[in-house]
Coordinates of C-alpha atoms in Angstrom, one line a residue:
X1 CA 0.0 0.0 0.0
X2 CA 2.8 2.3 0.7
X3 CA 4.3 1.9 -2.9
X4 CA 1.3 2.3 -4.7
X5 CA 0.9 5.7 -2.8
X6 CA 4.9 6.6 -3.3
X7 CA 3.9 5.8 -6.6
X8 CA 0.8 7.8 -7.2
X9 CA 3.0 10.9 -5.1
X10 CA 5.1 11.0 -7.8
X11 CA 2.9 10.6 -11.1
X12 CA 0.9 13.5 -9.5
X13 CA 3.9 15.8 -8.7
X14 CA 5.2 14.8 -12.5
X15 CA 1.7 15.9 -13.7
X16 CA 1.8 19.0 -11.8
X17 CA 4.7 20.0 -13.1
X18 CA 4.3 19.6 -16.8
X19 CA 1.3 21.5 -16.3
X20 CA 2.7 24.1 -14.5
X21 CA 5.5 24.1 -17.5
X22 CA 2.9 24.6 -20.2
X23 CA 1.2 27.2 -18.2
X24 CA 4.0 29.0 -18.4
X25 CA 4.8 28.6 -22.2
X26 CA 1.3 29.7 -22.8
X27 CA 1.1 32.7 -21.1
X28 CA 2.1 36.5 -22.4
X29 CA 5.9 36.8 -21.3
X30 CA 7.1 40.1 -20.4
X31 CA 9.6 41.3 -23.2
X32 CA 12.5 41.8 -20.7
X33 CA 12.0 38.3 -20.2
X34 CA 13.1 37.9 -24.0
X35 CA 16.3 39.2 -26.0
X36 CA 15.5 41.3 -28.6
X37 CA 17.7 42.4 -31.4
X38 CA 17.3 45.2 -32.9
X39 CA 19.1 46.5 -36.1
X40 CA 21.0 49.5 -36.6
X41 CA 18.5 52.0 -37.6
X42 CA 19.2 53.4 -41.3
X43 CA 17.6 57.0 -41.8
X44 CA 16.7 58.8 -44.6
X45 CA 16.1 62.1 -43.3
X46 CA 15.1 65.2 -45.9
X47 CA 13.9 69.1 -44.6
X48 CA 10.6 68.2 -43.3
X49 CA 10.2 64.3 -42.7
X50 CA 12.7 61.6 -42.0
X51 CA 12.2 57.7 -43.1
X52 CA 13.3 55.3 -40.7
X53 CA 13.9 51.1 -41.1
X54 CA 15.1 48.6 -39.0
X55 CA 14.7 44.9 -38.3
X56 CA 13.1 43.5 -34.8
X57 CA 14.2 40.4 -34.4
X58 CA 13.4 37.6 -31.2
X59 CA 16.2 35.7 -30.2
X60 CA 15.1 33.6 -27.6
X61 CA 12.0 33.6 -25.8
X62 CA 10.0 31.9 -23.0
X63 CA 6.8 32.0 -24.1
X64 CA 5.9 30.6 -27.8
X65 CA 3.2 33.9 -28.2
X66 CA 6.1 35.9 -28.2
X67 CA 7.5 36.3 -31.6
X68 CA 8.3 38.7 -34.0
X69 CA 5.1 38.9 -35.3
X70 CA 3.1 39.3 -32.3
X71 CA 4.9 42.2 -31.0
X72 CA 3.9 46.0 -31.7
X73 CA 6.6 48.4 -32.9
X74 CA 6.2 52.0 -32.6
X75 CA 9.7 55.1 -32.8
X76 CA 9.5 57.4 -29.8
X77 CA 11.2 60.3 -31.4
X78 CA 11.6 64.5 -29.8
X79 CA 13.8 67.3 -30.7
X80 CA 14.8 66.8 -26.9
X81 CA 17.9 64.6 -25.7
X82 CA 16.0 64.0 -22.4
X83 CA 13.1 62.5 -24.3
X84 CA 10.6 65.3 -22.5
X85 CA 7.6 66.0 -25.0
X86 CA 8.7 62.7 -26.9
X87 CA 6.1 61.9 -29.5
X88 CA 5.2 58.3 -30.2
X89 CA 5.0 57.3 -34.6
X90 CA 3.6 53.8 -35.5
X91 CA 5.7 51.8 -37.9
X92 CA 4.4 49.9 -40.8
X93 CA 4.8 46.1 -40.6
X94 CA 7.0 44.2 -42.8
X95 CA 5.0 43.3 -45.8
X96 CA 7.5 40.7 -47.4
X97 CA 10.4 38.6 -46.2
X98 CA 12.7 40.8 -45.5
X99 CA 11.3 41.7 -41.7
X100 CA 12.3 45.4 -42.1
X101 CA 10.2 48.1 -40.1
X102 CA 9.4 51.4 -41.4
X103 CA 8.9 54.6 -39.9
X104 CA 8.2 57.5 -41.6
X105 CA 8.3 60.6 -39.2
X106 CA 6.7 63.7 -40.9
X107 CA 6.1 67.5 -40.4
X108 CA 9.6 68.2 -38.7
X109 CA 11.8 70.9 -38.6
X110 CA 14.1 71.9 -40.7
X111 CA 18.0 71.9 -39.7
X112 CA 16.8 70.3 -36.5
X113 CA 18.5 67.3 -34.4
X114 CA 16.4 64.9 -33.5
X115 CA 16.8 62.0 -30.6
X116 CA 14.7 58.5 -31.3
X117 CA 14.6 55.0 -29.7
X118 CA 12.6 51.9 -30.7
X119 CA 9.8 50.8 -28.3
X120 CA 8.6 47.0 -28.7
X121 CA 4.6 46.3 -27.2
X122 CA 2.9 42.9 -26.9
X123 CA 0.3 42.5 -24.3
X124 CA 2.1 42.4 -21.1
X125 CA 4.6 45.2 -20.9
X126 CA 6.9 47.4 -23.4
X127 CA 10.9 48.6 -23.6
X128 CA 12.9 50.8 -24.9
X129 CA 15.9 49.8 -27.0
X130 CA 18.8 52.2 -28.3
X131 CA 19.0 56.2 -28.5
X132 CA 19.6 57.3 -32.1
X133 CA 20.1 60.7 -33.6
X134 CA 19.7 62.4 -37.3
X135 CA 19.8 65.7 -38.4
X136 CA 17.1 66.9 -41.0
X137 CA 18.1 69.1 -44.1
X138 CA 18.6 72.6 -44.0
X139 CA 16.1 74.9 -45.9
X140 CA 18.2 77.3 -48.6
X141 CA 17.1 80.0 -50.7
X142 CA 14.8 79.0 -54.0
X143 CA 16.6 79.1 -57.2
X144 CA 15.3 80.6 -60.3
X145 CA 16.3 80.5 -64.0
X146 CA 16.6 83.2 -65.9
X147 CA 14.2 85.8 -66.7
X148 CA 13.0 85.8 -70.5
X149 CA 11.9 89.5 -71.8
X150 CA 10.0 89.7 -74.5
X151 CA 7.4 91.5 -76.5
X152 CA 8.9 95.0 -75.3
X153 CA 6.7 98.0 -76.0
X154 CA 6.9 101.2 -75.2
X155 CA 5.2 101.0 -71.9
X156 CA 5.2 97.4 -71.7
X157 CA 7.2 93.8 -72.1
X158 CA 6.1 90.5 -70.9
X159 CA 8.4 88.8 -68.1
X160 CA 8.6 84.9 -68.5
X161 CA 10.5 83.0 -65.5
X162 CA 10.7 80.1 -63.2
X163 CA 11.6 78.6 -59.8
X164 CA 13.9 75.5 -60.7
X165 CA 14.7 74.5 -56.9
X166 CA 12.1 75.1 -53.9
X167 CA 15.4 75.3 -51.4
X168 CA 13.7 72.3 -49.5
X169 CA 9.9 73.3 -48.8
X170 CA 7.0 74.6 -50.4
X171 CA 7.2 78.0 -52.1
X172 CA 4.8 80.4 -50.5
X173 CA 5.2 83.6 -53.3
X174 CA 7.0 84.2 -56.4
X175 CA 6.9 86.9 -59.1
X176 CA 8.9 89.6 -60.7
X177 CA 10.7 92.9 -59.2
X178 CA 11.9 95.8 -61.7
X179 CA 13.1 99.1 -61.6
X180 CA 16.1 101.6 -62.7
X181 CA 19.2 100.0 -60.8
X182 CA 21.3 96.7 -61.2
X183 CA 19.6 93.6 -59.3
X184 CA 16.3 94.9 -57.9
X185 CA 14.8 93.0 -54.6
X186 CA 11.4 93.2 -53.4
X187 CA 11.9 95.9 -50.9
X188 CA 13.9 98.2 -53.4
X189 CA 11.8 98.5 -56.8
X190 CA 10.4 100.3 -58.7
X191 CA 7.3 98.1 -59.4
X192 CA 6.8 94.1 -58.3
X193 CA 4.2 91.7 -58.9
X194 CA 3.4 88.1 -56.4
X195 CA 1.8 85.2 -57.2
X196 CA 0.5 82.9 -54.2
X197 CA -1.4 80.6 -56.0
X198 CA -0.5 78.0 -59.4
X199 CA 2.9 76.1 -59.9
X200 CA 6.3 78.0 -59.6
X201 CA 8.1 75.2 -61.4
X202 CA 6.4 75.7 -64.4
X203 CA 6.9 78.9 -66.1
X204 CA 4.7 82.3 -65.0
X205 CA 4.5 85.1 -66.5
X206 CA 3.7 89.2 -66.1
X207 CA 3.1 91.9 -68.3
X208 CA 3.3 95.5 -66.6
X209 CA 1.9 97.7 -68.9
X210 CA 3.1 101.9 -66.8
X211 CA 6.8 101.4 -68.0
X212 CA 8.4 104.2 -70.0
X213 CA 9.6 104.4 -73.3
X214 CA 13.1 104.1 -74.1
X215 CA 13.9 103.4 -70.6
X216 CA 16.8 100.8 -69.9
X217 CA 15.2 98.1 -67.0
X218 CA 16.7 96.0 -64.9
X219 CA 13.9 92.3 -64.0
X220 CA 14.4 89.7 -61.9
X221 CA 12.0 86.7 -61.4
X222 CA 11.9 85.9 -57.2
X223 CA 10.1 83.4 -55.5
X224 CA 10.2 82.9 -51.6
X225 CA 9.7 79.8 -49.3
X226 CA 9.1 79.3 -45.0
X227 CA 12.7 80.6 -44.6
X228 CA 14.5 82.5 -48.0
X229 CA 13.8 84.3 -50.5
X230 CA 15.7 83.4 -53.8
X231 CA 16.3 85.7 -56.8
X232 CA 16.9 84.9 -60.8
X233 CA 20.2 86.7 -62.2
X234 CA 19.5 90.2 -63.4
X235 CA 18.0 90.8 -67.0
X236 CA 18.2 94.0 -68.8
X237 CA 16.0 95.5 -71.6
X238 CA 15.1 98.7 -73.0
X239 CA 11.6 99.9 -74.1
X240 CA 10.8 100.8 -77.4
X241 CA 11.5 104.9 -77.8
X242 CA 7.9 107.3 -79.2
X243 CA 8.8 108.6 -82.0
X244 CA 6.6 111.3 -83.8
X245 CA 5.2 109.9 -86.9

């Protein structure tokens, strides 16, 4: 009778114990429980958004929900090195083989450092892994081609130009500025003309129709963005002179 209960003692401890074990493989792990590995983070940062990718990656584990797919990735990313005001991004899945992450990180500023880390989610708990930097683009001055003059009049001509670089963000005004003097500006003219609306890639044009007759001008096409103001090279012309018939 004794060995039969020795013997029962044991099959129930054994039976306890692989339950126990299952119980445990079953159930939501906390992710400091696993090793993670985690890429080093390429960025493709530009003026006003950067793209990030990376791999996540689970090494070993203790719980067979935990894996790579089941875990939710997100970029904590501030302007701040102390991570106050951090704002979390979600990042796209992988969508093939590859197991690369994306991030893309928009309306930033310009010529700014910015501090990120990679947070990893699954049901139980989250953490933190790495503290990257990247540096977005700075914003220049627009760039214009050369101002076309043509159909000159006596009081008129018609100014063709166009903005061939937007120095890194959208352009907010462009146009023309004339007057008297070498390489007019906006502020020192003798007459100017904005556009806010249309394309500044393609060409615009203006006609201003109170110049003077046989009067050497100086043109130049501008066009400004959120930081510069950028001007074509200077263009001179010379109206048609009134002559008595």
């Amino acid at each position: 009778t004794n060995s039969l209960f020795s013997a029962m003692k044991k099959h129930l401890f054994l039976f306890l114990t692989l339950l126990l074990s299952f119980a445990a493989c079953t159930r939501d792990t906390d992710i400091d429980a696993a090793v993670i590995d985690i890429d080093e983070p390429t960025v493709n940062p530009s003026y006003k958004y950067a793209f990030i990718y990376f791999s996540v990656k689970v090494l070993s584990q203790y719980s067979r929900d935990l894996t790579s797919e089941s875990l939710s990735v997100k970029i904590l990313y501030t302007a701040n090195s102390d991570f106050e005001d951090g704002t979390v991004m979600s990042v796209t899945a992988p969508s093939d083989a590859s197991g690369m992450f994306v991030a893309i990180l928009e309306d930033l500023d310009d010529a700014t450092r910015y501090y990120y880390k990679v947070v990893v989610f699954n049901n139980v708990s989250s953490a933190e892994y790495g503290t990257y930097e990247f540096s977005t683009l700075s914003t220049t001055s627009p760039t214009l081609g050369d101002v076309s003059v043509s159909q000159i009049g006596y009081n008129h001509a018609l100014f063709t130009g166009a903005c061939t670089d937007n120095g890194g963000t959208d352009i907010t005004e462009y146009g023309f500025c004339w007057g008297l003097s070498a390489n007019p500006t906006v502020e020192a003219c003798l007459g100017s003309v904005a556009f806010s609306s249309g394309s500044s890639s393609t060409s615009f044009s203006h006609t201003p129709d109170n110049l003077t007759g046989g009067t050497t001008y100086h043109v130049r096409a501008f066009a400004r963005n959120s930081k510069h103001i950028g001007y074509s090279s200077d263009r001179v012309f010379v109206t048609v002179s009134y002559s008595n018939p």
